[in-house]
mmCIF file with all atom_site columns, C-alpha atoms in Angstrom:
data_model
loop_
_atom_site.group_PDB
_atom_site.id
_atom_site.type_symbol
_atom_site.label_atom_id
_atom_site.label_alt_id
_atom_site.label_comp_id
_atom_site.label_asym_id
_atom_site.label_entity_id
_atom_site.label_seq_id
_atom_site.pdbx_PDB_ins_code
_atom_site.Cartn_x
_atom_site.Cartn_y
_atom_site.Cartn_z
_atom_site.occupancy
_atom_site.B_iso_or_equiv
_atom_site.pdbx_formal_charge
_atom_site.auth_seq_id
_atom_site.auth_comp_id
_atom_site.auth_asym_id
_atom_site.auth_atom_id
_atom_site.pdbx_PDB_model_num
ATOM 1   C CA . UNK A 1 1   ? 0.000   0.000  0.000   1.00 95.00 ? 72  UNK A CA 1
ATOM 2   C CA . UNK A 1 2   ? 1.101   3.572  -0.690  1.00 96.00 ? 73  UNK A CA 1
ATOM 3   C CA . UNK A 1 3   ? 0.951   5.752  2.411   1.00 97.00 ? 74  UNK A CA 1
ATOM 4   C CA . UNK A 1 4   ? 0.871   9.525  2.069   1.00 98.00 ? 75  UNK A CA 1
ATOM 5   C CA . UNK A 1 5   ? 1.675   11.479 5.229   1.00 98.00 ? 76  UNK A CA 1
ATOM 6   C CA . UNK A 1 6   ? 0.982   15.229 5.196   1.00 98.00 ? 77  UNK A CA 1
ATOM 7   C CA . UNK A 1 7   ? 2.318   17.324 8.072   1.00 97.00 ? 78  UNK A CA 1
ATOM 8   C CA . UNK A 1 8   ? 1.109   20.869 8.631   1.00 96.00 ? 79  UNK A CA 1
ATOM 9   C CA . UNK A 1 9   ? 2.187   23.696 10.893  1.00 93.00 ? 80  UNK A CA 1
ATOM 10  C CA . UNK A 1 10  ? -0.108  25.611 13.254  1.00 91.00 ? 81  UNK A CA 1
ATOM 11  C CA . UNK A 1 11  ? -1.255  27.897 10.394  1.00 91.00 ? 82  UNK A CA 1
ATOM 12  C CA . UNK A 1 12  ? -2.289  24.860 8.353   1.00 94.00 ? 83  UNK A CA 1
ATOM 13  C CA . UNK A 1 13  ? 0.596   25.146 5.888   1.00 95.00 ? 84  UNK A CA 1
ATOM 14  C CA . UNK A 1 14  ? 2.053   21.901 4.618   1.00 97.00 ? 85  UNK A CA 1
ATOM 15  C CA . UNK A 1 15  ? 5.658   21.658 5.783   1.00 96.00 ? 86  UNK A CA 1
ATOM 16  C CA . UNK A 1 16  ? 6.428   17.973 5.123   1.00 97.00 ? 87  UNK A CA 1
ATOM 17  C CA . UNK A 1 17  ? 5.000   15.478 2.688   1.00 97.00 ? 88  UNK A CA 1
ATOM 18  C CA . UNK A 1 18  ? 6.077   11.836 2.703   1.00 98.00 ? 89  UNK A CA 1
ATOM 19  C CA . UNK A 1 19  ? 4.972   9.161  0.240   1.00 97.00 ? 90  UNK A CA 1
ATOM 20  C CA . UNK A 1 20  ? 6.124   5.592  0.809   1.00 96.00 ? 91  UNK A CA 1
ATOM 21  C CA . UNK A 1 21  ? 5.261   2.095  -0.220  1.00 94.00 ? 92  UNK A CA 1
ATOM 22  C CA . UNK A 1 22  ? 3.997   0.439  -3.369  1.00 92.00 ? 93  UNK A CA 1
ATOM 23  C CA . UNK A 1 23  ? 0.440   -0.059 -4.562  1.00 93.00 ? 94  UNK A CA 1
ATOM 24  C CA . UNK A 1 24  ? 1.108   -3.651 -5.643  1.00 89.00 ? 95  UNK A CA 1
ATOM 25  C CA . UNK A 1 25  ? -1.762  -3.297 -8.117  1.00 92.00 ? 96  UNK A CA 1
ATOM 26  C CA . UNK A 1 26  ? 0.156   -4.813 -11.002 1.00 89.00 ? 97  UNK A CA 1
ATOM 27  C CA . UNK A 1 27  ? 3.549   -6.069 -12.121 1.00 86.00 ? 98  UNK A CA 1
ATOM 28  C CA . UNK A 1 28  ? 6.523   -3.761 -11.604 1.00 82.00 ? 99  UNK A CA 1
ATOM 29  C CA . UNK A 1 29  ? 6.536   -1.246 -14.421 1.00 81.00 ? 100 UNK A CA 1
ATOM 30  C CA . UNK A 1 30  ? 2.843   -1.820 -15.184 1.00 88.00 ? 101 UNK A CA 1
ATOM 31  C CA . UNK A 1 31  ? 1.235   -0.661 -11.948 1.00 91.00 ? 102 UNK A CA 1
ATOM 32  C CA . UNK A 1 32  ? -1.058  2.181  -12.997 1.00 94.00 ? 103 UNK A CA 1
ATOM 33  C CA . UNK A 1 33  ? -1.727  3.347  -9.442  1.00 95.00 ? 104 UNK A CA 1
ATOM 34  C CA . UNK A 1 34  ? 1.985   3.699  -8.674  1.00 94.00 ? 105 UNK A CA 1
ATOM 35  C CA . UNK A 1 35  ? 2.448   5.439  -12.006 1.00 94.00 ? 106 UNK A CA 1
ATOM 36  C CA . UNK A 1 36  ? -0.400  7.846  -11.250 1.00 96.00 ? 107 UNK A CA 1
ATOM 37  C CA . UNK A 1 37  ? 0.890   8.690  -7.776  1.00 97.00 ? 108 UNK A CA 1
ATOM 38  C CA . UNK A 1 38  ? 4.399   9.172  -9.143  1.00 95.00 ? 109 UNK A CA 1
ATOM 39  C CA . UNK A 1 39  ? 3.211   11.416 -11.972 1.00 96.00 ? 110 UNK A CA 1
ATOM 40  C CA . UNK A 1 40  ? 1.099   13.569 -9.651  1.00 98.00 ? 111 UNK A CA 1
ATOM 41  C CA . UNK A 1 41  ? 3.751   13.909 -6.937  1.00 97.00 ? 112 UNK A CA 1
ATOM 42  C CA . UNK A 1 42  ? 6.823   14.453 -9.117  1.00 96.00 ? 113 UNK A CA 1
ATOM 43  C CA . UNK A 1 43  ? 4.896   16.731 -11.469 1.00 97.00 ? 114 UNK A CA 1
ATOM 44  C CA . UNK A 1 44  ? 3.709   18.876 -8.565  1.00 98.00 ? 115 UNK A CA 1
ATOM 45  C CA . UNK A 1 45  ? 7.146   19.148 -6.959  1.00 97.00 ? 116 UNK A CA 1
ATOM 46  C CA . UNK A 1 46  ? 8.733   19.962 -10.322 1.00 97.00 ? 117 UNK A CA 1
ATOM 47  C CA . UNK A 1 47  ? 6.064   22.637 -10.861 1.00 98.00 ? 118 UNK A CA 1
ATOM 48  C CA . UNK A 1 48  ? 6.845   24.210 -7.480  1.00 97.00 ? 119 UNK A CA 1
ATOM 49  C CA . UNK A 1 49  ? 10.547  24.407 -8.246  1.00 96.00 ? 120 UNK A CA 1
ATOM 50  C CA . UNK A 1 50  ? 10.005  25.627 -11.809 1.00 97.00 ? 121 UNK A CA 1
ATOM 51  C CA . UNK A 1 51  ? 7.301   28.212 -11.088 1.00 96.00 ? 122 UNK A CA 1
ATOM 52  C CA . UNK A 1 52  ? 8.649   29.615 -7.823  1.00 96.00 ? 123 UNK A CA 1
ATOM 53  C CA . UNK A 1 53  ? 12.398  29.084 -8.166  1.00 94.00 ? 124 UNK A CA 1
ATOM 54  C CA . UNK A 1 54  ? 12.343  27.578 -4.676  1.00 95.00 ? 125 UNK A CA 1
ATOM 55  C CA . UNK A 1 55  ? 14.713  24.704 -3.938  1.00 91.00 ? 126 UNK A CA 1
ATOM 56  C CA . UNK A 1 56  ? 12.766  22.110 -2.004  1.00 93.00 ? 127 UNK A CA 1
ATOM 57  C CA . UNK A 1 57  ? 14.490  19.610 0.260   1.00 94.00 ? 128 UNK A CA 1
ATOM 58  C CA . UNK A 1 58  ? 13.592  16.369 -1.546  1.00 96.00 ? 129 UNK A CA 1
ATOM 59  C CA . UNK A 1 59  ? 14.687  12.865 -0.595  1.00 96.00 ? 130 UNK A CA 1
ATOM 60  C CA . UNK A 1 60  ? 14.008  9.779  -2.691  1.00 94.00 ? 131 UNK A CA 1
ATOM 61  C CA . UNK A 1 61  ? 14.529  6.082  -2.196  1.00 88.00 ? 132 UNK A CA 1
ATOM 62  C CA . UNK A 1 62  ? 17.018  4.640  -4.658  1.00 73.00 ? 133 UNK A CA 1
ATOM 63  C CA . UNK A 1 63  ? 14.611  1.834  -5.596  1.00 77.00 ? 134 UNK A CA 1
ATOM 64  C CA . UNK A 1 64  ? 11.430  3.885  -5.613  1.00 77.00 ? 135 UNK A CA 1
ATOM 65  C CA . UNK A 1 65  ? 8.699   3.650  -3.049  1.00 90.00 ? 136 UNK A CA 1
ATOM 66  C CA . UNK A 1 66  ? 9.892   6.654  -1.048  1.00 96.00 ? 137 UNK A CA 1
ATOM 67  C CA . UNK A 1 67  ? 9.574   10.413 -1.580  1.00 97.00 ? 138 UNK A CA 1
ATOM 68  C CA . UNK A 1 68  ? 9.840   13.095 1.072   1.00 97.00 ? 139 UNK A CA 1
ATOM 69  C CA . UNK A 1 69  ? 9.614   16.840 0.576   1.00 97.00 ? 140 UNK A CA 1
ATOM 70  C CA . UNK A 1 70  ? 10.312  19.424 3.250   1.00 96.00 ? 141 UNK A CA 1
ATOM 71  C CA . UNK A 1 71  ? 9.248   22.996 2.529   1.00 96.00 ? 142 UNK A CA 1
ATOM 72  C CA . UNK A 1 72  ? 11.826  25.573 3.713   1.00 93.00 ? 143 UNK A CA 1
ATOM 73  C CA . UNK A 1 73  ? 10.716  27.501 6.782   1.00 86.00 ? 144 UNK A CA 1
ATOM 74  C CA . UNK A 1 74  ? 11.761  31.044 5.960   1.00 89.00 ? 145 UNK A CA 1
ATOM 75  C CA . UNK A 1 75  ? 10.231  31.877 2.596   1.00 93.00 ? 146 UNK A CA 1
ATOM 76  C CA . UNK A 1 76  ? 8.357   35.052 1.762   1.00 94.00 ? 147 UNK A CA 1
ATOM 77  C CA . UNK A 1 77  ? 4.566   35.132 1.951   1.00 94.00 ? 148 UNK A CA 1
ATOM 78  C CA . UNK A 1 78  ? 3.961   35.323 -1.798  1.00 95.00 ? 149 UNK A CA 1
ATOM 79  C CA . UNK A 1 79  ? 6.159   32.306 -2.492  1.00 96.00 ? 150 UNK A CA 1
ATOM 80  C CA . UNK A 1 80  ? 4.615   30.397 0.430   1.00 96.00 ? 151 UNK A CA 1
ATOM 81  C CA . UNK A 1 81  ? 1.117   30.969 -0.977  1.00 96.00 ? 152 UNK A CA 1
ATOM 82  C CA . UNK A 1 82  ? 2.161   29.617 -4.398  1.00 97.00 ? 153 UNK A CA 1
ATOM 83  C CA . UNK A 1 83  ? 3.876   26.596 -2.852  1.00 97.00 ? 154 UNK A CA 1
ATOM 84  C CA . UNK A 1 84  ? 0.860   25.812 -0.692  1.00 97.00 ? 155 UNK A CA 1
ATOM 85  C CA . UNK A 1 85  ? -1.572  26.146 -3.602  1.00 97.00 ? 156 UNK A CA 1
ATOM 86  C CA . UNK A 1 86  ? 0.459   23.687 -5.680  1.00 98.00 ? 157 UNK A CA 1
ATOM 87  C CA . UNK A 1 87  ? 0.820   21.261 -2.747  1.00 98.00 ? 158 UNK A CA 1
ATOM 88  C CA . UNK A 1 88  ? -2.919  21.427 -2.008  1.00 97.00 ? 159 UNK A CA 1
ATOM 89  C CA . UNK A 1 89  ? -3.554  20.706 -5.697  1.00 98.00 ? 160 UNK A CA 1
ATOM 90  C CA . UNK A 1 90  ? -1.321  17.662 -5.395  1.00 98.00 ? 161 UNK A CA 1
ATOM 91  C CA . UNK A 1 91  ? -3.294  16.462 -2.355  1.00 98.00 ? 162 UNK A CA 1
ATOM 92  C CA . UNK A 1 92  ? -6.575  16.896 -4.281  1.00 98.00 ? 163 UNK A CA 1
ATOM 93  C CA . UNK A 1 93  ? -5.187  14.761 -7.128  1.00 98.00 ? 164 UNK A CA 1
ATOM 94  C CA . UNK A 1 94  ? -3.942  12.087 -4.721  1.00 98.00 ? 165 UNK A CA 1
ATOM 95  C CA . UNK A 1 95  ? -7.329  12.049 -2.955  1.00 98.00 ? 166 UNK A CA 1
ATOM 96  C CA . UNK A 1 96  ? -8.969  11.467 -6.343  1.00 98.00 ? 167 UNK A CA 1
ATOM 97  C CA . UNK A 1 97  ? -6.795  8.372  -6.771  1.00 97.00 ? 168 UNK A CA 1
ATOM 98  C CA . UNK A 1 98  ? -7.561  7.315  -3.193  1.00 98.00 ? 169 UNK A CA 1
ATOM 99  C CA . UNK A 1 99  ? -11.322 7.644  -3.808  1.00 97.00 ? 170 UNK A CA 1
ATOM 100 C CA . UNK A 1 100 ? -11.171 5.045  -6.580  1.00 96.00 ? 171 UNK A CA 1
ATOM 101 C CA . UNK A 1 101 ? -8.320  2.864  -5.316  1.00 96.00 ? 172 UNK A CA 1
ATOM 102 C CA . UNK A 1 102 ? -8.417  3.174  -1.529  1.00 95.00 ? 173 UNK A CA 1
ATOM 103 C CA . UNK A 1 103 ? -7.223  -0.387 -1.084  1.00 97.00 ? 174 UNK A CA 1
ATOM 104 C CA . UNK A 1 104 ? -3.889  0.701  -2.618  1.00 96.00 ? 175 UNK A CA 1
ATOM 105 C CA . UNK A 1 105 ? -3.367  4.252  -1.287  1.00 97.00 ? 176 UNK A CA 1
ATOM 106 C CA . UNK A 1 106 ? -4.093  5.897  2.066   1.00 97.00 ? 177 UNK A CA 1
ATOM 107 C CA . UNK A 1 107 ? -3.659  9.590  2.887   1.00 98.00 ? 178 UNK A CA 1
ATOM 108 C CA . UNK A 1 108 ? -3.191  10.898 6.420   1.00 97.00 ? 179 UNK A CA 1
ATOM 109 C CA . UNK A 1 109 ? -3.380  14.682 6.733   1.00 96.00 ? 180 UNK A CA 1
ATOM 110 C CA . UNK A 1 110 ? -2.164  15.859 10.153  1.00 92.00 ? 181 UNK A CA 1
ATOM 111 C CA . UNK A 1 111 ? -3.040  19.328 11.361  1.00 79.00 ? 182 UNK A CA 1
ATOM 112 C CA . UNK A 1 112 ? -5.968  19.921 9.055   1.00 70.00 ? 183 UNK A CA 1
#
C-alpha cells in the first residue's frame, strides 16, 4: 500500500509530505496506481521548483517507493502561498486516486 503522510504547521501550511510504499496493483513497471501517484507527486514538486524558483528539500529512495519533501521555513509570503496552492492541488489529485483505489493508497493529513 502507498501511504501519504501530510504534516502541517499551526497555520495549516504543509511543511512535510512523505509518500512511501507500493500499490502492488500490477507487475513492476505496469502498476497504474503507482504510475499515477508518481506522476502527480513528481509533477507537482517539479512545478513548485520551476514556477517559484524555490529549492525544495527532496529525498528519494534509490529503488522507488519513497519520496519526502520538506518545505523551507523562511520563505516570503507570496512564495509560500504559491507553494501551498500547488501542494494542495497535489493532495486533491492524490485524494482522487484514493477515492477510486483506496485499497492501494491511504492519505493521512495531520493538522488539518
